[in-house]
Coordinates of C-alpha atoms in Angstrom, one line a residue:
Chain A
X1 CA -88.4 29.1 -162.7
X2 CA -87.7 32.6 -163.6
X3 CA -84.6 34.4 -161.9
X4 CA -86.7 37.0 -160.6
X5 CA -89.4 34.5 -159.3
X6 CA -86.4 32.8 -157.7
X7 CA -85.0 35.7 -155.8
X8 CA -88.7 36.8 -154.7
X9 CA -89.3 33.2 -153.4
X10 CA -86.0 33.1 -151.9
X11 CA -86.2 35.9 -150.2
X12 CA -89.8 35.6 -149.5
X13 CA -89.1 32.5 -147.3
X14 CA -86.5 34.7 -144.9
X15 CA -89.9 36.5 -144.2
X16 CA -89.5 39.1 -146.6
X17 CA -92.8 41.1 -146.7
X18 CA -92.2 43.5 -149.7
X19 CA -90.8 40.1 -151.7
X20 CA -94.5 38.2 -151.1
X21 CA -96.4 41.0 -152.0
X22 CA -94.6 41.3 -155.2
X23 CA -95.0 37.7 -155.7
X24 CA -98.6 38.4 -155.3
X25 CA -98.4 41.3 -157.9
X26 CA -97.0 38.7 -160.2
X27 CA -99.2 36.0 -159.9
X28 CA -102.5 37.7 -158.5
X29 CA -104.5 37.9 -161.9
X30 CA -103.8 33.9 -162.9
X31 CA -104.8 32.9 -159.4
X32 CA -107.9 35.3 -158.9
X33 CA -109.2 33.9 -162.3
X34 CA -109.1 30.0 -161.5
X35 CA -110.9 30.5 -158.8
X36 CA -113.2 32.5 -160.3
X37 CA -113.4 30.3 -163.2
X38 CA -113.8 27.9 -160.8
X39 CA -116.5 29.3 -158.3
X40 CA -118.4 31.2 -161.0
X41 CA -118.9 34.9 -158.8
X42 CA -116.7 37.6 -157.7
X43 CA -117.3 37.4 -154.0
X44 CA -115.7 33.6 -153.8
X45 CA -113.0 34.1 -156.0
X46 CA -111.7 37.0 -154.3
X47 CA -111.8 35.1 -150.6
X48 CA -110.7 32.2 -152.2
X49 CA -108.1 33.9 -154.1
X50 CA -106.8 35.2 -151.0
X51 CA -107.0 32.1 -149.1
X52 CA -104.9 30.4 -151.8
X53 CA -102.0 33.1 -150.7
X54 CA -101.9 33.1 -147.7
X55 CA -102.2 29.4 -147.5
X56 CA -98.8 29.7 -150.0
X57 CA -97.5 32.0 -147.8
X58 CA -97.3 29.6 -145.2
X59 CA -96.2 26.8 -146.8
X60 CA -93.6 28.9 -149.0
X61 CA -91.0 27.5 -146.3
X62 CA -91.2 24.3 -147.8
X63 CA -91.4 25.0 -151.2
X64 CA -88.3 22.9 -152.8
X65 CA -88.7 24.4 -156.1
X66 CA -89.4 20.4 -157.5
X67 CA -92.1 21.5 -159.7
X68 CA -92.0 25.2 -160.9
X69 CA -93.4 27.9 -158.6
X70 CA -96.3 28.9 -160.7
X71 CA -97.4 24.9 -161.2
X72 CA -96.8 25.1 -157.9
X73 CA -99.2 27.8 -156.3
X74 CA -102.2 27.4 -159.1
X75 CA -102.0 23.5 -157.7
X76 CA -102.9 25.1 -154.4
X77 CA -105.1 27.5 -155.5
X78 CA -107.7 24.8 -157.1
X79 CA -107.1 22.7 -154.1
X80 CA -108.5 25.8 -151.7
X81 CA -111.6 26.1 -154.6
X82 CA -112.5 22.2 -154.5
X83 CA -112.0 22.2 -150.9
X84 CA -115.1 24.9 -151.0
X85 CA -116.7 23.7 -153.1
X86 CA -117.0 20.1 -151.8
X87 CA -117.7 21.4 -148.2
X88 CA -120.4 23.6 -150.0
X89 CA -121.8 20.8 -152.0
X90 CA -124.2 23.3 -154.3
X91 CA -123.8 24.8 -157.2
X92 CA -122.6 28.4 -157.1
X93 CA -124.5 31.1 -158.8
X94 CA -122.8 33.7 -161.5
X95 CA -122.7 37.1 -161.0
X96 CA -120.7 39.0 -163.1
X97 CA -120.7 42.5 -160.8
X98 CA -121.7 41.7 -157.7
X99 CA -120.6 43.3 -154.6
X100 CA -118.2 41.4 -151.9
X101 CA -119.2 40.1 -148.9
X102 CA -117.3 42.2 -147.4
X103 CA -119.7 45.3 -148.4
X104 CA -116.7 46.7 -150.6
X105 CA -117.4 47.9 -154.0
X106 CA -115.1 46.0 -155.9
X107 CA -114.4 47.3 -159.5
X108 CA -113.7 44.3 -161.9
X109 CA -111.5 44.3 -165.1
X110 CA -111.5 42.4 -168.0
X111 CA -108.3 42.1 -170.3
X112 CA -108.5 41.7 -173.8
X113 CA -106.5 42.8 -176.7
X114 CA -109.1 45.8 -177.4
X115 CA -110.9 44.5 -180.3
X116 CA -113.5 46.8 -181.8
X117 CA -116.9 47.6 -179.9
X118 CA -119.0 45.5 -181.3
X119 CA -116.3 42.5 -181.5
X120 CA -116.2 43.4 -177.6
X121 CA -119.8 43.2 -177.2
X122 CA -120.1 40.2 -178.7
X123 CA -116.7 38.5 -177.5
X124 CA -118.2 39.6 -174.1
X125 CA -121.3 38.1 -174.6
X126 CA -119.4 34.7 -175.7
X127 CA -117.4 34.8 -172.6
X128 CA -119.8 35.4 -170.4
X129 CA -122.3 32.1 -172.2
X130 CA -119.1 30.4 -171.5
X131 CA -118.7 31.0 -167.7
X132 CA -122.3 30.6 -167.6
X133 CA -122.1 26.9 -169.3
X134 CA -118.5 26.2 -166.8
X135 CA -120.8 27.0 -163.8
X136 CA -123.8 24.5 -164.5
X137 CA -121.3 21.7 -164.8
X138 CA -120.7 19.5 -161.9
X139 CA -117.4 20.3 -159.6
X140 CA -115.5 17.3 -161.2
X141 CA -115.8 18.3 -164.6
X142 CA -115.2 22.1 -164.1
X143 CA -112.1 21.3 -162.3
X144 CA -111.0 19.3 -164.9
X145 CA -111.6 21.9 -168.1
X146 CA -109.7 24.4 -166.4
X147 CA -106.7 22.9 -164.9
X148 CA -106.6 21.6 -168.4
X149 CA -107.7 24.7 -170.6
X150 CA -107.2 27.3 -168.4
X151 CA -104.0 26.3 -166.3
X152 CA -102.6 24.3 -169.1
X153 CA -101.2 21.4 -166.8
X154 CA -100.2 18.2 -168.7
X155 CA -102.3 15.0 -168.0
X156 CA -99.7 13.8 -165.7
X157 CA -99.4 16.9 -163.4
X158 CA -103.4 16.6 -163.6
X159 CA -103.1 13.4 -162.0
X160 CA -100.7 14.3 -159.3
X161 CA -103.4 16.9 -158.1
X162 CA -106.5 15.3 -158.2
X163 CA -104.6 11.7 -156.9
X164 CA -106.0 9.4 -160.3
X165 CA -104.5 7.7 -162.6
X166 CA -104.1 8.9 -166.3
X167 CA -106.8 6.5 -167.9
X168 CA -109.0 8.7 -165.6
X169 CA -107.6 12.1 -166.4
X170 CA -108.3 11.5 -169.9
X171 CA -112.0 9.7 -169.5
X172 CA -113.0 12.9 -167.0
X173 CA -111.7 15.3 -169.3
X174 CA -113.6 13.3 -172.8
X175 CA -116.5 13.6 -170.4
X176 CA -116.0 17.0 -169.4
X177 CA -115.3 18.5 -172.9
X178 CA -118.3 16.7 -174.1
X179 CA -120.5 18.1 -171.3
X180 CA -119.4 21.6 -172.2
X181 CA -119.9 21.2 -175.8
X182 CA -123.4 20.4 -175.3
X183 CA -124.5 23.1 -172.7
X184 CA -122.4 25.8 -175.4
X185 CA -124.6 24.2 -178.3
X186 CA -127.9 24.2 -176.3
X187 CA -126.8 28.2 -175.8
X188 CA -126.2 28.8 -179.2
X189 CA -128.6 27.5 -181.1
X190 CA -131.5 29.6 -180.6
X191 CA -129.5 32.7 -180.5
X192 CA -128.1 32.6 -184.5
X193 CA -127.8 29.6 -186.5
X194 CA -124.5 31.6 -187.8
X195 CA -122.8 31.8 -183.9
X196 CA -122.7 27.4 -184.4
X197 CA -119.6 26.5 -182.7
X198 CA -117.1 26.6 -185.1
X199 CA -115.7 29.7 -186.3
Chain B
X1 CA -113.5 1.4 -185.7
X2 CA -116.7 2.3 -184.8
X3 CA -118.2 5.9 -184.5
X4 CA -119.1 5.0 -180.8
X5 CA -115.3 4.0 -180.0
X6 CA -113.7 7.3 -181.7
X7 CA -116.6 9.8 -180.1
X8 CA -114.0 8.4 -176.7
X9 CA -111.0 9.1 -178.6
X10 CA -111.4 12.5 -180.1
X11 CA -110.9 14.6 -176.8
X12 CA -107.1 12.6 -176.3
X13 CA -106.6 13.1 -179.6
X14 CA -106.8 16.6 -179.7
X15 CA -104.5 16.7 -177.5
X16 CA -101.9 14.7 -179.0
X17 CA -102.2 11.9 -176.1
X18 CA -103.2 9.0 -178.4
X19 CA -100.6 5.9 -179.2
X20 CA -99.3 6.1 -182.9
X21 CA -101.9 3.6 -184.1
X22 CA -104.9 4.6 -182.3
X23 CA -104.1 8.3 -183.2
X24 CA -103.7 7.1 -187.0
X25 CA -106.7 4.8 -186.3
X26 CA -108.8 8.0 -185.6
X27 CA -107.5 10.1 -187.9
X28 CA -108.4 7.8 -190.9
X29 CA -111.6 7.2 -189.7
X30 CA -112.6 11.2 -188.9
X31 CA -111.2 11.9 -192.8
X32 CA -114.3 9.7 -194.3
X33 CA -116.8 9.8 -191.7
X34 CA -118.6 13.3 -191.6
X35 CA -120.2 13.2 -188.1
X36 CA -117.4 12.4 -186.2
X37 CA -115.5 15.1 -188.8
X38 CA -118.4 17.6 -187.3
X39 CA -117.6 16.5 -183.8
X40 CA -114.1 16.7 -183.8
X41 CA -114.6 20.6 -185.1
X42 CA -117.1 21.1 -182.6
X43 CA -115.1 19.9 -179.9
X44 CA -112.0 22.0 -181.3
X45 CA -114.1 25.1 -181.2
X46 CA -115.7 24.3 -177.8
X47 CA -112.1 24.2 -176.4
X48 CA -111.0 27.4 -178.2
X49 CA -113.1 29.1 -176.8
X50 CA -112.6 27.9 -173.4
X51 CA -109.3 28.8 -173.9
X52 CA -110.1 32.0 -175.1
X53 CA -111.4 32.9 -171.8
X54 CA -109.7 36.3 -170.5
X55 CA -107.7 36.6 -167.7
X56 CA -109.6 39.1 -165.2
X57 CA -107.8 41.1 -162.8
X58 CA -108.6 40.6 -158.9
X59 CA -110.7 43.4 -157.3
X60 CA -109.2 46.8 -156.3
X61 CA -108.1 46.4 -152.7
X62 CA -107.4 42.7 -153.4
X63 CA -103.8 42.6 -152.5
X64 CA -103.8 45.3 -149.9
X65 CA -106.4 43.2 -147.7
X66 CA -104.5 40.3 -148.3
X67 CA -101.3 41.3 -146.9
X68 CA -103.3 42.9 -144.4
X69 CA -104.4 39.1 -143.1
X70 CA -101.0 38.1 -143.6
X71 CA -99.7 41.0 -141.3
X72 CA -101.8 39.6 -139.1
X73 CA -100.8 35.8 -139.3
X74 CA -98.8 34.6 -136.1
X75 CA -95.2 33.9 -137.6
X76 CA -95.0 31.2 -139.9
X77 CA -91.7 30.3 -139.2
X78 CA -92.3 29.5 -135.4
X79 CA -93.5 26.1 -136.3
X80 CA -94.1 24.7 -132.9
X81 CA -95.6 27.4 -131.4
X82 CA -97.8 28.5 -134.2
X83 CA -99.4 24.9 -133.6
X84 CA -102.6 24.5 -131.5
X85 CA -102.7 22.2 -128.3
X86 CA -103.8 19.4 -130.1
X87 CA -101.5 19.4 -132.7
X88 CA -99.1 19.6 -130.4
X89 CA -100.4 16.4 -128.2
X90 CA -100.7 14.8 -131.7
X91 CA -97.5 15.4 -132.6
X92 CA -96.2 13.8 -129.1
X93 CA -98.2 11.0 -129.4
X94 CA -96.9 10.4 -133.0
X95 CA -93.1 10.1 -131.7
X96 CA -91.3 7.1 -131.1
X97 CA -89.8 8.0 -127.5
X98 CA -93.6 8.4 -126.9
X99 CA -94.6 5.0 -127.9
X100 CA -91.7 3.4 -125.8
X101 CA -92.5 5.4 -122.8
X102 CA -96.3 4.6 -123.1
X103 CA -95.5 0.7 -123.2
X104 CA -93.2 0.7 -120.6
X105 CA -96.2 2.9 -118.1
X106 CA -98.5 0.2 -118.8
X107 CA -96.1 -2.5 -118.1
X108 CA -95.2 -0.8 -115.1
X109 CA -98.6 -0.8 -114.1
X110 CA -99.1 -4.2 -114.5
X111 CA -96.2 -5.0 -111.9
X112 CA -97.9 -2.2 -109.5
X113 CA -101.1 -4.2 -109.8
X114 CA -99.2 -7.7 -109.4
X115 CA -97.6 -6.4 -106.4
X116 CA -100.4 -5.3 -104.1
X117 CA -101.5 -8.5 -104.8
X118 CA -98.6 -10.1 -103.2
X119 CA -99.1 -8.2 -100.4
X120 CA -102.3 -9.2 -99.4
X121 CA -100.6 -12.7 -99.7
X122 CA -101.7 -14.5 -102.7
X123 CA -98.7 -14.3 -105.3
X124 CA -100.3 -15.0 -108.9
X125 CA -97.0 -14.8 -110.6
X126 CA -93.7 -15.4 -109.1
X127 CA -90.7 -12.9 -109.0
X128 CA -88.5 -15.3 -110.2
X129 CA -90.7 -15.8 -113.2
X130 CA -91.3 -12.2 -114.3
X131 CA -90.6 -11.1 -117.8
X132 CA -86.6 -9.5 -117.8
X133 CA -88.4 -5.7 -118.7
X134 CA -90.8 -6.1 -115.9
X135 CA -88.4 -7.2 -112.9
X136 CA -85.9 -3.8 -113.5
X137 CA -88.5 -1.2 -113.0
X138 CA -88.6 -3.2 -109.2
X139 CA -84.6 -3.7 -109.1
X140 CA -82.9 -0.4 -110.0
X141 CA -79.7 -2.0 -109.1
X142 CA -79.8 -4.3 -112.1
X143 CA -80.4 -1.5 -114.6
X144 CA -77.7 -2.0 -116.5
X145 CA -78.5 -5.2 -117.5
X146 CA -81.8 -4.1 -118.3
X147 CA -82.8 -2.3 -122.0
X148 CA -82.2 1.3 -121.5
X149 CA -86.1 2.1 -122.5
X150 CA -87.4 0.1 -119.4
X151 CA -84.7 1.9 -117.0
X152 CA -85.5 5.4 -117.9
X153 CA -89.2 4.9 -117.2
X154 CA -88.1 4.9 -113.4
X155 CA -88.8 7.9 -111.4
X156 CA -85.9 7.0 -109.4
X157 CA -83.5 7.7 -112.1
X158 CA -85.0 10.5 -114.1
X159 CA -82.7 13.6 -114.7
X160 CA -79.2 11.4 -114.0
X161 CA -79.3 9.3 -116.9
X162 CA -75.8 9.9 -118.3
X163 CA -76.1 7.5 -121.1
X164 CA -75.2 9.1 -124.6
X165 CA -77.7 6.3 -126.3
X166 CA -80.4 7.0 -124.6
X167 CA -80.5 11.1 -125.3
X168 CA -84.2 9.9 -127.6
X169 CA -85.6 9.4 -124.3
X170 CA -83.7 12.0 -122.4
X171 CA -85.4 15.4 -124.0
X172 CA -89.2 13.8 -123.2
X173 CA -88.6 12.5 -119.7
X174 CA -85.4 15.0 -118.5
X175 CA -87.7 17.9 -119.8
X176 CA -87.1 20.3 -116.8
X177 CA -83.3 19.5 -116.3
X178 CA -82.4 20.7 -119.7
X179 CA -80.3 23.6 -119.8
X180 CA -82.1 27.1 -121.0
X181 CA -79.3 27.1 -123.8
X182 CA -80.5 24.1 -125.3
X183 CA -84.5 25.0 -125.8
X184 CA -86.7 21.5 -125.3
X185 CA -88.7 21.7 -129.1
X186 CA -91.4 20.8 -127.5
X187 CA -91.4 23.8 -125.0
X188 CA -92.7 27.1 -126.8
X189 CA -89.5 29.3 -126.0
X190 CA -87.9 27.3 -128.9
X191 CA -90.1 29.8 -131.2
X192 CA -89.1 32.7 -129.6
X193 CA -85.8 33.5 -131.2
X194 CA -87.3 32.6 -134.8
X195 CA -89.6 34.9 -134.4
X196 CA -87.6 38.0 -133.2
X197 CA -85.2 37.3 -135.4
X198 CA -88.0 38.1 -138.7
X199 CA -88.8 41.2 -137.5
X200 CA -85.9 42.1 -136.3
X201 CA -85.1 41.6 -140.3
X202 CA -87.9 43.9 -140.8
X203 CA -86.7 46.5 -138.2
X204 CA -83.7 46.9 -139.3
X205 CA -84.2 47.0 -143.5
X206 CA -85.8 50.4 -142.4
X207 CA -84.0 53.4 -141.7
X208 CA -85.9 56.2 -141.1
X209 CA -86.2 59.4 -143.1
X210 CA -84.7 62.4 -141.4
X211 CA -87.4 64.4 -139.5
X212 CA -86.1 68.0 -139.9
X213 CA -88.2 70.0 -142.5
X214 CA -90.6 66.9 -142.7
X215 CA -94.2 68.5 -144.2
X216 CA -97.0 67.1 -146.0
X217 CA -98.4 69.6 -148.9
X218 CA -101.7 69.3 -150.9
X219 CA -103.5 72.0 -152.7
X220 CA -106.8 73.1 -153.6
X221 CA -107.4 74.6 -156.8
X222 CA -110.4 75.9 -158.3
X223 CA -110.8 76.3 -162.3
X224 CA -112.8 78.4 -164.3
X225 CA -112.4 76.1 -167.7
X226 CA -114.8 75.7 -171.0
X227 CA -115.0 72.4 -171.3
X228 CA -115.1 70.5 -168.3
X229 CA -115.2 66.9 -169.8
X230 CA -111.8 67.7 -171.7
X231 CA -110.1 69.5 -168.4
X232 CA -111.3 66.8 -166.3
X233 CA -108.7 64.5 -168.9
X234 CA -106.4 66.7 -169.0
X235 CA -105.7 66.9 -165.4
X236 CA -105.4 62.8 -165.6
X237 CA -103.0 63.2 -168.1
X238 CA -100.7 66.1 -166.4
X239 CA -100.7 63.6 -163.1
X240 CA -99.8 60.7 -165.1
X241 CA -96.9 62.4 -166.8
X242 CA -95.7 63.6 -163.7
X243 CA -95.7 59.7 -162.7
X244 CA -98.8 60.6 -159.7
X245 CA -102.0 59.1 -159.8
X246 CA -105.3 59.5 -160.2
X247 CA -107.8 59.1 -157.2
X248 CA -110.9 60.3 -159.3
X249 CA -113.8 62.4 -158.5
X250 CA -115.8 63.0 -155.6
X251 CA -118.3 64.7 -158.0
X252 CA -119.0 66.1 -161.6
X253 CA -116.4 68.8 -161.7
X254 CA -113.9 67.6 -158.5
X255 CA -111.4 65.6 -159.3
X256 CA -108.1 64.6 -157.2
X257 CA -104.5 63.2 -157.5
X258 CA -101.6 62.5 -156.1
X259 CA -98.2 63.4 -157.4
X260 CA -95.1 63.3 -156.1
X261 CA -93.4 66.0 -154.3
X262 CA -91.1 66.9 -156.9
X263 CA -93.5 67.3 -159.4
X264 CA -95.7 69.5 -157.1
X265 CA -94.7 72.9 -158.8
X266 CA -94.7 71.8 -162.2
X267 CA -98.1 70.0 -161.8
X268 CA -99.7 73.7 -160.2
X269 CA -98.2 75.1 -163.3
X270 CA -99.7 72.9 -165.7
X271 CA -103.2 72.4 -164.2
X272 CA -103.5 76.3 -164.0
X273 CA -102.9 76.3 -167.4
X274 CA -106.1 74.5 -167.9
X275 CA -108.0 77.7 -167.3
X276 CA -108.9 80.5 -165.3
X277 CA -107.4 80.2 -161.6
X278 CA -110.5 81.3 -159.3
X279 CA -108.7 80.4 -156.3
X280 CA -105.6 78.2 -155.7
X281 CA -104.8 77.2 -151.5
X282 CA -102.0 75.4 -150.8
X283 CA -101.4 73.7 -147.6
X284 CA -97.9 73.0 -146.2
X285 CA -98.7 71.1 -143.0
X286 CA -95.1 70.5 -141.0
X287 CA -94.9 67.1 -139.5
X288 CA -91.2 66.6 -138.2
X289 CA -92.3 66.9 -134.7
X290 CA -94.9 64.4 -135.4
X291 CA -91.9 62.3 -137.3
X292 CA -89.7 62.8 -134.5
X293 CA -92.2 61.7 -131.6
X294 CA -92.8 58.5 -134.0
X295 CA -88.8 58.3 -134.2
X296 CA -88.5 58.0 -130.2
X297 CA -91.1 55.9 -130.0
X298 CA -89.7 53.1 -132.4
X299 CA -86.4 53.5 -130.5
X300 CA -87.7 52.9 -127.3
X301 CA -89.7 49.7 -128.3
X302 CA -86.4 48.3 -129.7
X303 CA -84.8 49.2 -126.6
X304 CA -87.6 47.2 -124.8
X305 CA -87.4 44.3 -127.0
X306 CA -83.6 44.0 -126.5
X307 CA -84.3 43.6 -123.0
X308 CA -87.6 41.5 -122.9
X309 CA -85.3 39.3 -125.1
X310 CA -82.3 39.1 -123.0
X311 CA -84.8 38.1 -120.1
X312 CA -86.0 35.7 -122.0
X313 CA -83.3 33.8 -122.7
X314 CA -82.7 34.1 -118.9
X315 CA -85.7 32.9 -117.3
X316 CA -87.9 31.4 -119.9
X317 CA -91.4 32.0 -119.5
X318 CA -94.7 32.1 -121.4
X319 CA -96.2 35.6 -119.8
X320 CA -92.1 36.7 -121.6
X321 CA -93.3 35.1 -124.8
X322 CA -96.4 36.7 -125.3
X323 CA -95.1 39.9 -123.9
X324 CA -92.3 39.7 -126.5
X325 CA -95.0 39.1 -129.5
X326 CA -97.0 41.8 -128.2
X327 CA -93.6 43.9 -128.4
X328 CA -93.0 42.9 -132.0
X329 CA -96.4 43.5 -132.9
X330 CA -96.4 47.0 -131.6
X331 CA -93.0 47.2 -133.3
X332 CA -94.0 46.4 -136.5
X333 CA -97.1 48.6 -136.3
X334 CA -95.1 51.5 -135.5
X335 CA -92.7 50.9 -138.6
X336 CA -95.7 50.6 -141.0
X337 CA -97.1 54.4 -139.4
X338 CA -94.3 55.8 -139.9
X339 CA -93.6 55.0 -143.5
X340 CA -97.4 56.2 -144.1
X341 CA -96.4 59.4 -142.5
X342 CA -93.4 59.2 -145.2
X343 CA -95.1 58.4 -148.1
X344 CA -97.6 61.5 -147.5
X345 CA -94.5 63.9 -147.3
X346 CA -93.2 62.1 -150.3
X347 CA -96.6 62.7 -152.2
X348 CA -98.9 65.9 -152.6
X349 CA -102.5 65.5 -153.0
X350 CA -104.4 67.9 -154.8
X351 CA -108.1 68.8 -155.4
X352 CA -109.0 70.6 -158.3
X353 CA -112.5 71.7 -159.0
X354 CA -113.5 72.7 -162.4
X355 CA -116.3 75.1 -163.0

């Protein structure tokens, strides 16, 4: 764990406010986009997002530091989105500037490494075919692709979370990848035969 | 290896998860077979661009109405009291003293029962013949012989057990002979301390600001400019490089920010720059008395704590406890005004409008 993430935690467990809320700052954008990734709309992910905090908040306390804070936290964080998402039992609708429940205008970023306008447009496009495809898979498989591609956890820690053994991490995941490819492919096609999958 | 059996393998493989031979097994067959070839790429790509996937930042607000909720979270660290009443039952239920005591009750009961009947005359079961647990509860003179769990279960004896083995059972049956020093976990003034103790953390890591000469300035400015798009930039720019902020525009022409006090002068300077002044107000509103109120007010709530707590630890009582949270509450709430109230004197807002 980084020094600084050490000294935040630590001190964020004496009940130092200012400490959180910089842990927050730190870890705000990874955990506000697995759950988006995860729920597929603005409006979730932000509840969600902040659920996942505060639920860390109050287990922070018995954080041991045995797996590294930010494995740690994002572990939470899909735990909080699956719990919704089972108790929902529906597949959640995308909506890319919605307004939260909360009647707040929210203003939404996206970060990228400025391309060009027209390699913006169309990375834009790609990413947003892409979200589109994540959300029409079922719960097990979207949970899978993005602990995996999104969170980058080994099949091991994979298992930990989801409580199954490897053989399974790695038949979901074939599944999942192959579930994806298809929807992206089905997309695709009748845009451009020259957007095919591989670059 | 058939086409079918690799099709399985290629999403491990990419990922490096494959045994030696099955890995080499799959790599041989991809290199001469040109569907699973196109499959693998396919697959490669799809996960790219998964991958690719942007991080997106959280709403504006997001972390403010987050800690918000947490502010308002009872404290964390009072573990027992922060439970509800039934985890709290649960939790009894769950310990082993609990257990014990709930076996010996119902064997007690079973004597009770045994003995009316021997009272109206028909004995079912002899006294000579009763189980060794279940004759003590009826013969406190032969306690000592008996197991200390059966013993304690007697009315008779509860709150002069001076047995250092059988302190398990002590704290659940000797609850309200316990001395006020040595808080019963299972009693909510355990918490208390805990819980005073994080804000007091929090009220003293703030000092506050002196209130003499304590004002808040902002400024209205009014511009006569030739370009309005290109002044409108340029006033983000001078706030930004006079490390304030930009809190946009009300309308097409209005625009304000906020920059810190220091800067205030330099930032007039610059913006009138921009153009022709038509009018330029500023406003120097003096808030130390405001301050100073807020000042007496903090102390006497931390006076009133100190005492609540000393009481507390006195005479122990819920109606203390809550009073006391209340108190810290209020406490904290007063802390958090006052550093707006600092923050606004340490920051000048100003509204420029650009015609």
């Amino acid at each position: 764990m980084p020094l600084e993430d050490q000294l935040l935690v630590e001190r964020s467990k004496k009940g130092d406010r200012e400490a959180f809320e910089h842990l927050v700052q730190l870890y705000e954008q990874k955990v506000y986009t697995i759950a988006y990734r995860l729920m597929g709309n603005h409006a979730d992910a932000a509840d969600l997002a902040q659920d996942a905090f505060i639920k860390i908040y109050q287990a922070l306390p018995n954080f041991r530091g045995d797996s590294s804070f930010s494995t740690w936290i994002y572990h939470i964080t899909v735990n909080v989105c699956r719990d919704e998402l089972r108790k929902r039992q529906r597949r959640p609708t995308v909506s890319l500037d919605d307004n939260n429940s909360d009647g707040n205008n929210y203003t939404y970023e996206i970060r990228s490494t400025a391309p060009g306008p027209e390699e913006m447009l169309d990375r834009s496009e790609t990413q947003v075919m892409i979200q589109q495809c994540l959300d029409s898979l079922n719960d097990d498989y979207r949970t899978i692709l993005i602990m995996r591609e999104i969170q980058e956890l080994a099949y091991e820690e994979i298992a930990e979370i989801l409580g199954c053994s490897l053989g399974t991490v790695k038949s979901r995941l074939s599944r999942a990848r192959q579930a994806l490819k298809e929807k992206i492919s089905k997309q695709m096609e009748p845009l451009s035969p020259c957007k095919r999958l591989a670059k | 290896m058939r086409c079918q059996d690799v099709m399985e393998l290629l999403s491990p493989y990419l990922d490096g998860a494959l045994a030696t031979e099955e890995r080499e097994a799959v790599r041989l067959h991809v290199a001469r077979c040109p569907k699973c070839s196109a499959e693998l790429e396919e697959l490669r790509a799809c996960i790219g661009m998964l991958k690719e996937l942007p991080l997106i930042a959280p709403p504006t607000g997001f972390r403010v109405g987050l800690m918000e909720k947490i502010d308002q979270l009872p404290s964390q660290q009072g573990s027992s009291k922060d439970k509800n009443i039934f985890d709290r039952v649960t939790g009894i239920a769950r310990s082993s003293w609990y257990r014990v005591v709930a076996v010996a009750a119902v064997m007690a009961m079973a004597v009770g029962i045994t003995s009316l009947w021997e009272k109206e005359g028909v004995q079912f079961l002899p006294l000579e013949q009763k189980p060794k647990g279940v004759v003590a509860v009826h013969e406190p003179q032969k306690a000592s012989k008996e197991p200390p769990v059966v013993k304690e279960q007697q009315p008779s004896q509860v709150g002069q057990s001076s047995e250092p083995g059988a302190s398990g059972s002590k704290s659940a049956v000797n609850s309200k002979g316990s001395g006020v020093k040595q808080p019963d976990p299972q009693q909510g003034n355990a918490t208390v301390p805990v819980i005073t103790e994080a804000v007091k953390k929090q009220v003293e890591g703030y000092v506050p600001k002196p209130s003499t000469g304590m004002a808040v300035v902002s400024a209205s400015l009014r511009l006569d400019v030739v370009d309005i798009e290109a002044a409108l930039k340029s006033v983000g720019s001078i706030a930004l490089d006079n490390g304030g902020t930009y809190l946009g525009s009300q309308d097409s022409g209005s625009i304000g920010i906020k920059v810190p006090r220091q800067s205030f002068e330099r930032v007039i300077g610059a913006l009138q720059k921009l153009g022709g002044v038509l009018s330029y107000l500023p406003t120097e509103k003096d808030v130390s008395v405001q301050h100073q109120t807020a000042k007496a007010e903090l102390e006497r709530l931390k006076a009133e704590q100190g005492e609540l707590q000393t009481k507390l630890t006195s005479e122990p009582s819920q109606e203390l406890e809550r009073q006391l949270a209340d108190l810290n509450q209020a406490l904290l709430k007063q802390i958090d005004t006052m550093k707006q109230l600092e923050d606004r004197t340490n920051h000048c807002l100003i509204n420029i409008t650009l015609q």
